[in-house]
Structures are given as structure tokens and as C-alpha cells.
XYZ file of C-alpha atoms in Angstrom:
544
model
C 79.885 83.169 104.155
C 82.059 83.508 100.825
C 83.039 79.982 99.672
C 85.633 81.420 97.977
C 87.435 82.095 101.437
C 85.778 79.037 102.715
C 87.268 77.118 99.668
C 90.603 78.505 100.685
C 90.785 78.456 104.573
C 89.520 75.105 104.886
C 93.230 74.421 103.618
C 95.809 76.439 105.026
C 98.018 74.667 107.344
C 98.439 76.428 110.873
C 101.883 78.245 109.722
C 101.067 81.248 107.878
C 103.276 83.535 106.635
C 103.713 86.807 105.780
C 101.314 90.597 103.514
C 100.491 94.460 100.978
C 99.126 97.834 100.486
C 98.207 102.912 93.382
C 99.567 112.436 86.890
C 96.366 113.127 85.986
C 97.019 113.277 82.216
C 94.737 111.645 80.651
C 95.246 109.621 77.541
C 95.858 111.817 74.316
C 93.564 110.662 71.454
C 96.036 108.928 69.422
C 97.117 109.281 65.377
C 94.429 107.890 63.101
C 96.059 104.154 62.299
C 98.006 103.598 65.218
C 97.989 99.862 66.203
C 96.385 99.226 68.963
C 94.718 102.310 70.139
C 91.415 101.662 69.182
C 88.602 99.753 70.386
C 88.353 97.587 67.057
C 91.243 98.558 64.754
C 91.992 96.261 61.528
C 88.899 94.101 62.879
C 91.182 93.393 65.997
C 89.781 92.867 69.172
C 91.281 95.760 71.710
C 90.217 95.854 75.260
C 90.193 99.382 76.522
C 91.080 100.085 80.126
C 92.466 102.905 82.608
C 94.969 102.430 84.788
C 94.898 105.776 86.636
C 98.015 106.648 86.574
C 101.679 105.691 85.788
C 102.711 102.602 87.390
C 105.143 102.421 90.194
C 107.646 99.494 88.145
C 106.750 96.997 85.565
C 109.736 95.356 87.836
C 108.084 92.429 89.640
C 109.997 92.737 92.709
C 109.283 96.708 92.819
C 105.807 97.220 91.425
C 103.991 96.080 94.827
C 100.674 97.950 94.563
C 97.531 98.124 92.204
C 98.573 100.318 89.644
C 101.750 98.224 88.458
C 100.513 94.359 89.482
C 97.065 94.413 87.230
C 99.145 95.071 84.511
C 101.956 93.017 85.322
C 99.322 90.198 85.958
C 98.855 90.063 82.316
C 102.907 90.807 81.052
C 104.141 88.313 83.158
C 103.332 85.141 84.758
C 104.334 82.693 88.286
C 104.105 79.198 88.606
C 100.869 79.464 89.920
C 97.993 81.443 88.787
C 94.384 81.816 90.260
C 91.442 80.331 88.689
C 87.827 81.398 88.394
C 87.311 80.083 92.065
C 90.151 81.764 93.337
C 92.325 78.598 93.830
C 95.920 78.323 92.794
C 96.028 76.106 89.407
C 99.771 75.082 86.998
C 100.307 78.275 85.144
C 104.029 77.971 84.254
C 104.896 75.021 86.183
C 103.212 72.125 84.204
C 103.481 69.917 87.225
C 104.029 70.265 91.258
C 104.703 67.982 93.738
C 105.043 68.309 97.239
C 106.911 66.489 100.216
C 105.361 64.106 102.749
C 106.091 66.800 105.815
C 105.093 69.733 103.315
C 108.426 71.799 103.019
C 109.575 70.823 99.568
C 107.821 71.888 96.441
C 109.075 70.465 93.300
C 108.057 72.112 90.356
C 108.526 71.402 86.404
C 107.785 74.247 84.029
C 106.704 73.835 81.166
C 108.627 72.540 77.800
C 106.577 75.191 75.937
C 107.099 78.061 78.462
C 108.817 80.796 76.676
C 109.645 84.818 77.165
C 108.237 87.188 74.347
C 111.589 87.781 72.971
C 111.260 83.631 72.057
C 113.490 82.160 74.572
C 112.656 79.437 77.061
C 111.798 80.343 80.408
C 114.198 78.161 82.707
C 113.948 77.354 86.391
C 116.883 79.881 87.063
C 114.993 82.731 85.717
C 113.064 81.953 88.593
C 115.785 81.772 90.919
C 117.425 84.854 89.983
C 114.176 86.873 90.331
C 113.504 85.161 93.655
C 116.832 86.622 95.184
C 116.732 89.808 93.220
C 113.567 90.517 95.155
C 115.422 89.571 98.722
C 118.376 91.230 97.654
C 118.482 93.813 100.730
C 119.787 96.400 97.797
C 116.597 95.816 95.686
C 114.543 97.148 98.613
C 111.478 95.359 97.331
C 108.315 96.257 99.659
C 106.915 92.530 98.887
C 110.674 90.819 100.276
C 108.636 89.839 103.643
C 106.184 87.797 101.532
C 109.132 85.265 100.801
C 110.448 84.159 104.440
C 108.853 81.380 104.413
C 111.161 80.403 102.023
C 114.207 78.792 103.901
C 117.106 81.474 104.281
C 115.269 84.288 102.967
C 114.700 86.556 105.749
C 118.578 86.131 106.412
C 119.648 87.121 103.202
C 117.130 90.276 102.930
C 118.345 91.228 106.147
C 121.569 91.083 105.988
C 122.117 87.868 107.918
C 122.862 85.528 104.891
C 123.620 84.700 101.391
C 121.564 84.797 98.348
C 123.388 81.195 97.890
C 121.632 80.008 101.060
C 118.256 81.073 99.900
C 117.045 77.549 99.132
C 115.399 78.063 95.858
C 117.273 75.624 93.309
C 117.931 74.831 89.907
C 117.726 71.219 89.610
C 118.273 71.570 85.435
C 116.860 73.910 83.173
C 112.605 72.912 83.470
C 113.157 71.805 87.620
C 112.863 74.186 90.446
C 112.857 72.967 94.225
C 112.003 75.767 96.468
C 112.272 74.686 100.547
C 109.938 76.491 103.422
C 111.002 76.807 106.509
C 107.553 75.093 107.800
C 104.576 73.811 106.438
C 102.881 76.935 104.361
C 99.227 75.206 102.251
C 98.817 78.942 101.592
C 101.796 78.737 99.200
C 100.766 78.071 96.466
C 98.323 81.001 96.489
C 101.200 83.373 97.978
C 103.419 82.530 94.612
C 100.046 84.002 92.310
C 101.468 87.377 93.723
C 103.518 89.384 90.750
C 106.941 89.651 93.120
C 107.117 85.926 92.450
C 106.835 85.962 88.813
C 110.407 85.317 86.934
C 112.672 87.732 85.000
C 114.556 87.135 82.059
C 118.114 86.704 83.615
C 119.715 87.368 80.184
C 118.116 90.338 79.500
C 118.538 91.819 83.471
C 121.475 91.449 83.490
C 122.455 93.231 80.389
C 120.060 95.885 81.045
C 119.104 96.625 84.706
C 116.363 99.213 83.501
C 114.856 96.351 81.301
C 111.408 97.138 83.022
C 111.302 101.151 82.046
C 110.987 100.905 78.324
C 108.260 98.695 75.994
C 111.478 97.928 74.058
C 113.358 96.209 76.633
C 110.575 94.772 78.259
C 110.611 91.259 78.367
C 107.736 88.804 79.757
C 106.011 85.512 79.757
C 102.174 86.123 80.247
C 99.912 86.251 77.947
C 100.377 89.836 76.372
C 103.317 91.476 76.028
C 104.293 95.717 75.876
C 103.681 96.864 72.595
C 104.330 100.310 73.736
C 104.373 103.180 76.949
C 103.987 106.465 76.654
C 104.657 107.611 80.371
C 102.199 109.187 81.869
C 99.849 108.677 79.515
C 99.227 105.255 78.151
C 100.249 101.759 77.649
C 99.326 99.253 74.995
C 99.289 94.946 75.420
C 99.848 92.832 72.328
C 98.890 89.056 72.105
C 101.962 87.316 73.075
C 102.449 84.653 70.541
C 105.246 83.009 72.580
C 103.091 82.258 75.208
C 102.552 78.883 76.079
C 98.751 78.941 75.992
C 98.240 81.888 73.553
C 95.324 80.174 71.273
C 93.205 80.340 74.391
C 93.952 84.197 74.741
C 91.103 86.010 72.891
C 91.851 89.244 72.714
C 94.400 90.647 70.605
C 95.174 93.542 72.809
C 94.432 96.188 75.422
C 94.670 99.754 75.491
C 95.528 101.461 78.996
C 94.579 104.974 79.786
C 96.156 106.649 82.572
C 92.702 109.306 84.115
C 93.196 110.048 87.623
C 89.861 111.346 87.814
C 86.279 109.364 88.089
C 84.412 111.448 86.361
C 86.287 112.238 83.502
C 87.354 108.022 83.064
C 82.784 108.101 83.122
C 82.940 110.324 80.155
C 85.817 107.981 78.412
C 83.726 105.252 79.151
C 80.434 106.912 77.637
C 81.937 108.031 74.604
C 83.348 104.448 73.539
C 87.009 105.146 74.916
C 86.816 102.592 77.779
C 85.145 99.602 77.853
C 85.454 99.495 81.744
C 84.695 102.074 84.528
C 84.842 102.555 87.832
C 81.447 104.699 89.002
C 81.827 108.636 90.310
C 80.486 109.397 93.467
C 78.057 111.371 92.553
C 76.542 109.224 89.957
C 76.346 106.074 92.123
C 72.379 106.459 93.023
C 71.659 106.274 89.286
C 74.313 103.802 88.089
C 73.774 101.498 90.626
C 70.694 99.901 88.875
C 72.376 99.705 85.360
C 72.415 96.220 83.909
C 75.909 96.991 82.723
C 77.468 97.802 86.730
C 78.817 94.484 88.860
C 79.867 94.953 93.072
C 82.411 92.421 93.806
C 83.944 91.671 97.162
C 87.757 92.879 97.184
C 89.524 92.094 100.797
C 91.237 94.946 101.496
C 90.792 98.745 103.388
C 90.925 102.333 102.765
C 92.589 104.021 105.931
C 94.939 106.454 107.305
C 98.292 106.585 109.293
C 99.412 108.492 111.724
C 103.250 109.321 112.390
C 103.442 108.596 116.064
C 106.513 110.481 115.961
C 105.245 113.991 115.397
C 102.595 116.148 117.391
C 100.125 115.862 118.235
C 100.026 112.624 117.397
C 102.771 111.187 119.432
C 100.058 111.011 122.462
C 97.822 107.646 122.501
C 94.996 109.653 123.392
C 95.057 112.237 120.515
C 95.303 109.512 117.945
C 92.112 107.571 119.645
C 90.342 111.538 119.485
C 90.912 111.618 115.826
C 90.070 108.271 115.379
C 86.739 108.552 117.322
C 85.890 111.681 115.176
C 85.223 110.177 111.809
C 82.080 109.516 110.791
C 82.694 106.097 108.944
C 79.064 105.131 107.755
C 78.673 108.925 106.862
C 81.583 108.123 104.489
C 80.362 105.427 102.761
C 76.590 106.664 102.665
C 77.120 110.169 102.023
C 80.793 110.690 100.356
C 81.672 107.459 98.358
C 78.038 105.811 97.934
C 79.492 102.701 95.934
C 77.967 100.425 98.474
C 81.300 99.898 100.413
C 81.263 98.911 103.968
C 82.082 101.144 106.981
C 85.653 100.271 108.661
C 85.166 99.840 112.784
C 88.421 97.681 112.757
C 91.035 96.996 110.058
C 90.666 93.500 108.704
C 88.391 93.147 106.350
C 84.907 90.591 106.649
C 85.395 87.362 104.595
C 87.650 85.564 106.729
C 86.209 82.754 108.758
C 87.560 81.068 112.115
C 87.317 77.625 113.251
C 84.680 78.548 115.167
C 82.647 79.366 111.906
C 82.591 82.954 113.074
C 83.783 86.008 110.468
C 86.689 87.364 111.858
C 85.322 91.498 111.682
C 82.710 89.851 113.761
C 84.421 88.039 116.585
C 86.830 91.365 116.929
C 83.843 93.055 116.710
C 83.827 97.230 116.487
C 86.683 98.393 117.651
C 86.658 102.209 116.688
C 83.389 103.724 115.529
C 82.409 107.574 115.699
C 81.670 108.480 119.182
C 81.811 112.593 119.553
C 81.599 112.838 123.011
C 83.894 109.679 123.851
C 86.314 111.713 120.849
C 86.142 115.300 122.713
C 87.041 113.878 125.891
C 89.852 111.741 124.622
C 91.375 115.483 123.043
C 90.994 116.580 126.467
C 92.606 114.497 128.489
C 95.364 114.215 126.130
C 96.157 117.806 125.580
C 96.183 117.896 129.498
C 98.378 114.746 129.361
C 101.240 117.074 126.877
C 100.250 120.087 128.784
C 99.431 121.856 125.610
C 96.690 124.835 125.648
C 96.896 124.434 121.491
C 96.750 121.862 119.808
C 100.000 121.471 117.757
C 99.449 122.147 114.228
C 97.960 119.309 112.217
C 98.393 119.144 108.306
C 96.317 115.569 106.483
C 98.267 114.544 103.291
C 96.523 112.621 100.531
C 97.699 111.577 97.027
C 96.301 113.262 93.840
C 92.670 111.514 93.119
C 89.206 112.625 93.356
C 88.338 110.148 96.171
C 90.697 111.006 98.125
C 89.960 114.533 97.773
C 86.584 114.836 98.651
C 87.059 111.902 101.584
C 90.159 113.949 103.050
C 87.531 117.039 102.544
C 85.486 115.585 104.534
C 87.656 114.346 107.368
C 88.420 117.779 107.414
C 84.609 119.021 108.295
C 84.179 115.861 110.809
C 87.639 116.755 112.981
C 85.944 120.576 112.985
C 82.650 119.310 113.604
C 83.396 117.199 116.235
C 86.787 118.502 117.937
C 86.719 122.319 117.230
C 89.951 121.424 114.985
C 90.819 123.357 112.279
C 92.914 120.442 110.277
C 95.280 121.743 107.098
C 95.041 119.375 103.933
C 98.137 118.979 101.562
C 97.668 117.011 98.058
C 100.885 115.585 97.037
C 101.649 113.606 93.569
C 100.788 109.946 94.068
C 104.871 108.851 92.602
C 105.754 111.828 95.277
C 103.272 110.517 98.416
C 104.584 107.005 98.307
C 108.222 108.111 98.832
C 107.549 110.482 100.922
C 104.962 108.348 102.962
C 107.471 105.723 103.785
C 110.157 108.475 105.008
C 107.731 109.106 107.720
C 107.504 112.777 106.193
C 104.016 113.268 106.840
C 101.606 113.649 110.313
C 98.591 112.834 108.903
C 98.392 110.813 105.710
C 95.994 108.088 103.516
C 96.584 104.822 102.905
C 95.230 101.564 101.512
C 95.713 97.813 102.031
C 94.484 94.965 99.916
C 95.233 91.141 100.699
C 97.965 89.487 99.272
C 95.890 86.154 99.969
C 93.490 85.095 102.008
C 94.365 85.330 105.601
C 93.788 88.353 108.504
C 97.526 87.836 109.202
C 98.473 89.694 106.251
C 96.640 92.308 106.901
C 97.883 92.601 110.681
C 101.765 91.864 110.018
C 101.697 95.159 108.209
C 102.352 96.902 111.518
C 105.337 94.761 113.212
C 108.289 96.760 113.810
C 110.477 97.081 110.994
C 107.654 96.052 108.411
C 108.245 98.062 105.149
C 103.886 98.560 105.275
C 104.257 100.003 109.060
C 104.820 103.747 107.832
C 103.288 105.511 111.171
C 106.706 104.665 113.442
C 104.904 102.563 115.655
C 106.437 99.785 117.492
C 104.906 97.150 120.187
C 106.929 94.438 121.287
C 103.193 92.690 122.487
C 102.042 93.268 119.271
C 105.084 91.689 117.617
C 105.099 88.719 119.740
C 101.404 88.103 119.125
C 101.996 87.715 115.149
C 105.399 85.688 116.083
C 103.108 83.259 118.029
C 100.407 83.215 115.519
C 102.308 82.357 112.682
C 103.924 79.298 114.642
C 100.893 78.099 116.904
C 99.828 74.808 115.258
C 96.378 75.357 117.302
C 93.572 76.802 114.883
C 91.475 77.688 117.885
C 94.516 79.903 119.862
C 96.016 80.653 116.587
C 92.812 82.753 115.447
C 92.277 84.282 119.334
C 96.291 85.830 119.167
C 94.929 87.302 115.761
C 91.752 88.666 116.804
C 94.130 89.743 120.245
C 96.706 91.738 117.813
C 93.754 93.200 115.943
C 92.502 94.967 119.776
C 95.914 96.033 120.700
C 96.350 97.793 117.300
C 93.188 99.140 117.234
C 93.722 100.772 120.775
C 96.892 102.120 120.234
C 95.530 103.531 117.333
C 98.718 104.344 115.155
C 95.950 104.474 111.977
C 92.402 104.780 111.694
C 90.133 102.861 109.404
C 87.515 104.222 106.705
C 86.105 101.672 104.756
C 86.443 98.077 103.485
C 87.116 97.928 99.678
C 84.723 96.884 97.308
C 84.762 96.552 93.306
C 81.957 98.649 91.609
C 82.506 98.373 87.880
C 80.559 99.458 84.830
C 81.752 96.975 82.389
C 80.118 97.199 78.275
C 77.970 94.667 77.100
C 79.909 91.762 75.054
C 82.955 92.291 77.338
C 83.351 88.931 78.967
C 85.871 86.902 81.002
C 87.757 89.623 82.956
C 88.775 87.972 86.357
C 88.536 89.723 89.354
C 89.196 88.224 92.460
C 88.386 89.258 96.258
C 91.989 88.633 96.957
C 94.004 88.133 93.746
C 94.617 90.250 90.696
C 92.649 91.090 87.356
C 93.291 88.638 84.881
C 92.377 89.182 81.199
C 94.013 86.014 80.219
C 90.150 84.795 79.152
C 89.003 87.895 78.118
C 86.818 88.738 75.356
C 85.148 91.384 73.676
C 82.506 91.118 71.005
């Protein structure tokens, strides 16, 4: 058992609230001289990384995925941040203090807590980011991770004011935030990027503040030198920071390589100090002193859109599902030591019982070809169709996904006689088009927003911005409702592993595997964070 998760369960109150689910031009060699591009320029110390592609928003409220919040991690910074155990510690609040029946946090930020651009971060910068990101017009994908703030969900949906959103402004340094119950988890929840704050000044002078390095305005401990869309970003050392002698490096250089392989050949030729490990290559690298395998709670997965054929019968989905091959997947396809998927939460999180959730739910959908052929059957006969309606699987631009959707491809023929039509879309293209339910078949991710399987299962309630297949279960719904109020551990975790089942049979996705994170990282690189449920911090990071 992790004692990480331990650390963390052992303290979460019984209401829980709330969950999350990244152009292939790589990084141009840059002019000889230009600040920051290098790995040691002017004897500086430059940590060079790849973020795979452009990210979604450097705004907090909007940039809900990987490829916007490990960055933003590091431009920006919450009350709370994680630690090296993975417990929420002061970042910008110097001091916290929390009512006798656990609703009212009371936080004072620091005297010494200032943006890059020199001015003092204030409780209302907190405030106004807070209702920015419930603002129903903001459409923030992360808003549902704030109703357990009192009056949230009424304002995001339509129901209230951002005025009774009770997140106040005592004076300048004092923010009092009310929860509509009792929430230990809190504290972690905050860590997340959509609850960092934004300069109000600044925002509201310039709504597109968050598109440009000169208009970008933060508190963490870096700040945007420069962005070159598409192509790369560069981190200074943020001098205004209010614990910038303890930041080491004095930047970081961000490629954007969609591709594993090539970001291997960066990394061998000295242009990246980090790398994730190609496919291919994963036999060989996996005994190099210089490679690490972390746990990362999350899981790679796809939708379907229970709206269009064939897909709109339960037994179809459950054929498809029943089809794929999982530890074929992970032995044969990604070999980076991940985990097969035969449900969707992820291992790590224990019960009261002392049992791993994955294992009470146990395997809920795990190749079975004959189980798989008769499920087509019966539910072609069920439609009445002699063909199968046309089906097309849509995955974003990436090697991984390539070759996995590739495969998927050769299982559904193996196994079902289906001939299956694959469509790669642009990733800024896939997410839009992904959440307009414009796809039948399509890939997806999820990684935990903290530790708890009910933000990996709340994904799928009716209305949830995550949902994306069209799916709807009033039993399902009701069974997170109760969970997130029932003050029994015991009957809280059983409605849980009981929502888990009923997704899992109605099957509107199918799970591939649980995440991992396989890094090669350079020797004398030290102090980069990575947490099973959390973000990558280089706040300590060095490099020799």
C-alpha cells in the first residue's frame, strides 16, 4: 500500500467533493546568444524540458489538463502547494486556520507575496479568480471542483450570484472561503492550478493577459520570459517571488515534440534534460541508471458517443469493450511497465476495510473473444441490423496514440470480423470537437485531481463537463449524490465501488491502461517533484 495515499485518506472527512482529464513542431534550434535557450548559457543554470505541444491556456481557470497545468504549476501559485509527501503545506497563505465544525477556512497570505510585475498579491486576487472560474460564461472544465464552496454550484449554473459565492475579502492579506460541509480534502483540492489567483488589475485591463509572455502576469516561482507558439516557451527566475532564494534554477527551456522518439533524440544530443521513453526502446532503457517509474493515479481510455451507431446499443459497446486486449497493450504496444485497465479507477486508493479499491471492484471488463462475439450478436439482432453501422475511432495527433488506436484497430478485426476506420485529428482540434460529442469512437485520458476514486467516477454524472460519451443514469447519479453526503466510511466506499459496476456495465467507455511515469532524467538533475496525484513542481529543482 502507497503511504502517500495512506498519508492522505487516513484524513479526509466523509464529504468529498468533486474531479479531471494534453502541433508536432518541434523546437527550432534557437539564435546563438539567446537568453535562455540553452542548457548552461552565461554559466546559468537552464532546465530543459518538452511539453509536447502548445498548451490549451496559461489561464488558470481554462488550462485544465497536463499540457497547460505543469507549466502553470511553476508560473503561478495557490494557497496551498504539495510537498515531497504529497501533503498540502502554506504556499501563499502564510497561515490557515480552520473552524471548530470544519466549514470556515481562514487564510492570511503572505506580507511578502507578490506578482512578477512587483505588486502584492491581495486576498481579492483570489476572489476574483475564484468567480472568474464559476462564472457560467468562463466555461471553465475545472468549475465542478469548487462546489464545495458555499454558493458556487448556483452561480456556475445559473442559479446565483458571483456575490453569493462565499469567498471573502476580509482586508487586503485575509481571505475566508465557506464549504458547504466538512471537505479535509480541501486543502489538497486548492493545490489544483484553477485555484491559483489572477492579477485582477491586469485581467481586467487585458482579458487575453494569459496569450502573450508580455502580458503574462504570475506569482510562482518563475515567470514567462517568452512563447513562441507552437514551438517553445522559456521560465525566468521570478525575483518577486516570495521564496525565490530557495529557487535554484535560473530557468527552463520548454520544447513542444509531439513525438517520443524524436523528444529521445533531443534528449541524447543534450537538448533535453528529461524524457519520456519510446515504445520501442523500453526493453533496453528500462535498466538505465538514469530512467525512474513513478506511480501517477490516473487512466488512458476511450469514449463512446452513446448517441450514434452502433454504439447507441448497450450490447455493442460491452462487444467492443470485451475485444481489447488490455495486457497485450501494455506488454506488447506501450511496454513502459504500465498496468492493464479491467475497470476505471486507478489502484492506490484504500478503503476502510484496508482493501485497494481496483481490488474490491475487482475486473470488471477484461478481453473475453467469445463473451465479445456473442455480445455483437445479440446486439445487432437487438437493432435488427445485418451490417454493422459504420464505425470510424478518432485519436489526437501523438505517437502513442497512434500505434495504440492501430492496434485497437487489429484487435476489433481480430476478434469481431470488424473492419474499424481510424481518423487522427489535431490535439487543439480533438478536444473541441470531443466535447461537441462529434465523434463515435474517440481516446481519452483521466488523471486525479486528488486523491479519492470519487473524482475519477463523478466524471460521468449527467451534465459533467468530463462525461463527453452522452451518457446519462439517474442510478448512477444518485449513487455519487449519496456518496459524497454519506458520513459512513464503510457504505460510503460500497456506493463507490457500486457506481464503479454500473458504469462499467453500461459501458459508455472502455479502459486501457492505468498511467504510470517512466522518465529518463540526466545525471545532476535533482529535485523535480512528481507526484502520483499532483503536478510537477520544479520549485526545488536543480541542475549541476
Amino acid at each position: 500500500m502507497k503511504k502517500w495515499l495512506v498519508l492522505f485518506l487516513m484524513a479526509m472527512a466523509a464529504f468529498v467533493l468533486a474531479a479531471c482529464t494534453a502541433s508536432e513542431n518541434a523546437g527550432e534550434e534557437p539564435a546563438e546568444g539567446e537568453e535562455g535557450t540553452t542548457a548552461e548559457t552565461g554559466g546559468e543554470k537552464i532546465l530543459q524540458l518538452n511539453n509536447a505541444q502548445e498548451p490549451t491556456s496559461f489561464d488558470p481557470s481554462i488550462g485544465f489538463d497536463a499540457v497547460s497545468w505543469n507549466a502553470l504549476n511553476n508560473l503561478m501559485e495557490g494557497l496551498t502547494r504539495l510537498d515531497e509527501s504529497s501533503q498540502p503545506v502554506e504556499a501563499t497563505a502564510e497561515s490557515i486556520d480552520i473552524s471548530e465544525d470544519g466549514k470556515t477556512y481562514t487564510f492570511k497570505i503572505r506580507e511578502d507575496a507578490n506578482w512578477s510585475n512587483g505588486e502584492t498579491v491581495k486576498a481579492s486576487d483570489f476572489v476574483f479568480a475564484w468567480r472568474h472560474m464559476l462564472n457560467p460564461e468562463t466555461a471553465s472544465p475545472a468549475a465542478f471542483l469548487g462546489y464545495f464552496i458555499e454558493g458556487a454550484e448556483a452561480y456556475n449554473t445559473g442559479e446565483g450570484s458571483a456575490e453569493d459565492v462565499k469567498v471573502v475579502a476580509e482586508d487586503d492579506k485575509t481571505l475566508v472561503v465557506t464549504l458547504t460541509a466538512p471537505t479535509e480534502a480541501f486543502l489538497n483540492i486548492i493545490t489544483n492550478p484553477n485555484f491559483f489567483p489572477i492579477h485582477e488589475a491586469t485581467a481586467a485591463e487585458n482579458p487575453e493577459w494569459h496569450t502573450e509572455a508580455e502580458s503574462f502576469v504570475g506569482n510562482g516561482p518563475f515567470k514567462l520570459a517568452s512563447w513562441s507558439h507552437d514551438e517553445e516557451f522559456v521560465f525566468e527566475k521570478n525575483e518577486e517571488y516570495w521564496d525565490t532564494e530557495n529557487v535554484k534554477l535560473d530557468g527552463v527551456h520548454w520544447a513542444m515534440v509531439n513525438d517520443t522518439n524524436t523528444e529521445y533524440q533531443m534528449y541524447q544530443a543534450g537538448d533535453l534534460d528529461v524524457s519520456s521513453v519510446p515504445a520501442e526502446l523500453s526493453e533496453d532503457l528500462m535498466e538505465s541508471p538514469e530512467i525512474s517509474v513513478l506511480d501517477q493515479a490516473g487512466t488512458y481510455f476511450y469514449r463512446y458517443n452513446v448517441k450514434e451507431e452502433p454504439f447507441t446499443n448497450k450490447k455493442v459497446r460491452q462487444a467492443f469493450a470485451f475485444a481489447v486486449n488490455q495486457e497485450d497493450i501494455v506488454q506488447y504496444v506501450t511496454k513502459n511497465g504500465e498496468k492493464p485497465a479491467y475497470g476505471f479507477t486507478s489502484y492506490g486508493f484504500e478503503g476502510p476495510d484496508g482493501k485497494d479499491f481496483r481490488d474490491a471492484a475487482g475486473d470488471l471488463v477484461k478481453f473475453d473473444a467469445e463473451k465479445a462475439k456473442q455480445l455483437l450478436e445479440e446486439g445487432m439482432q437487438e437493432e435488427g441490423w445485418d451490417t454493422l453501422p459504420e464505425v470510424t475511432l478518432t485519436y489526437s495527433t501523438s505517437d502513442t496514440h497512434q500505434i495504440i488506436a492501430e492496434t485497437l484497430q487489429d484487435q476489433f478485426k481480430q476478434t469481431l470480423g470488424v473492419d474499424v476506420k481510424l481518423q487522427n485529428v489535431e490535439s487543439a482540434v480533438f478536444a473541441e470537437e470531443q466535447s461537441a460529442f462529434k465523434y463515435q469512437l474517440s481516446r481519452s485520458s483521466f488523471l486525479h485531481d486528488y486523491a479519492d476514486p470519487v473524482n475519477a467516477l463523478e466524471s460521468f454524472i449527467t451534465g459533467s463537463s468530463m462525461n463527453r460519451t452522452q451518457w446519462s443514469n439517474p442510478e448512477f447519479d444518485k449513487l455519487i449524490a449519496d456518496a459524497k453526503t454519506e458520513t459512513d466510511s464503510q457504505a460510503r466506499w460500497e456506493k463507490l465501488i457500486e457506481a464503479e459496476k454500473l458504469l462499467m456495465d453500461e459501458m459508455p467507455i472502455f479502459p486501457i491502461h492505468f498511467y504510470n511515469q517512466v522518465q529518463l532524467q540526466k545525471e545532476g538533475v535533482s529535485g523535480v517533484l512528481r507526484h502520483p496525484v499532483g503536478y510537477l513542481d520544479l520549485k526545488n529543482a536543480d541542475k549541476e
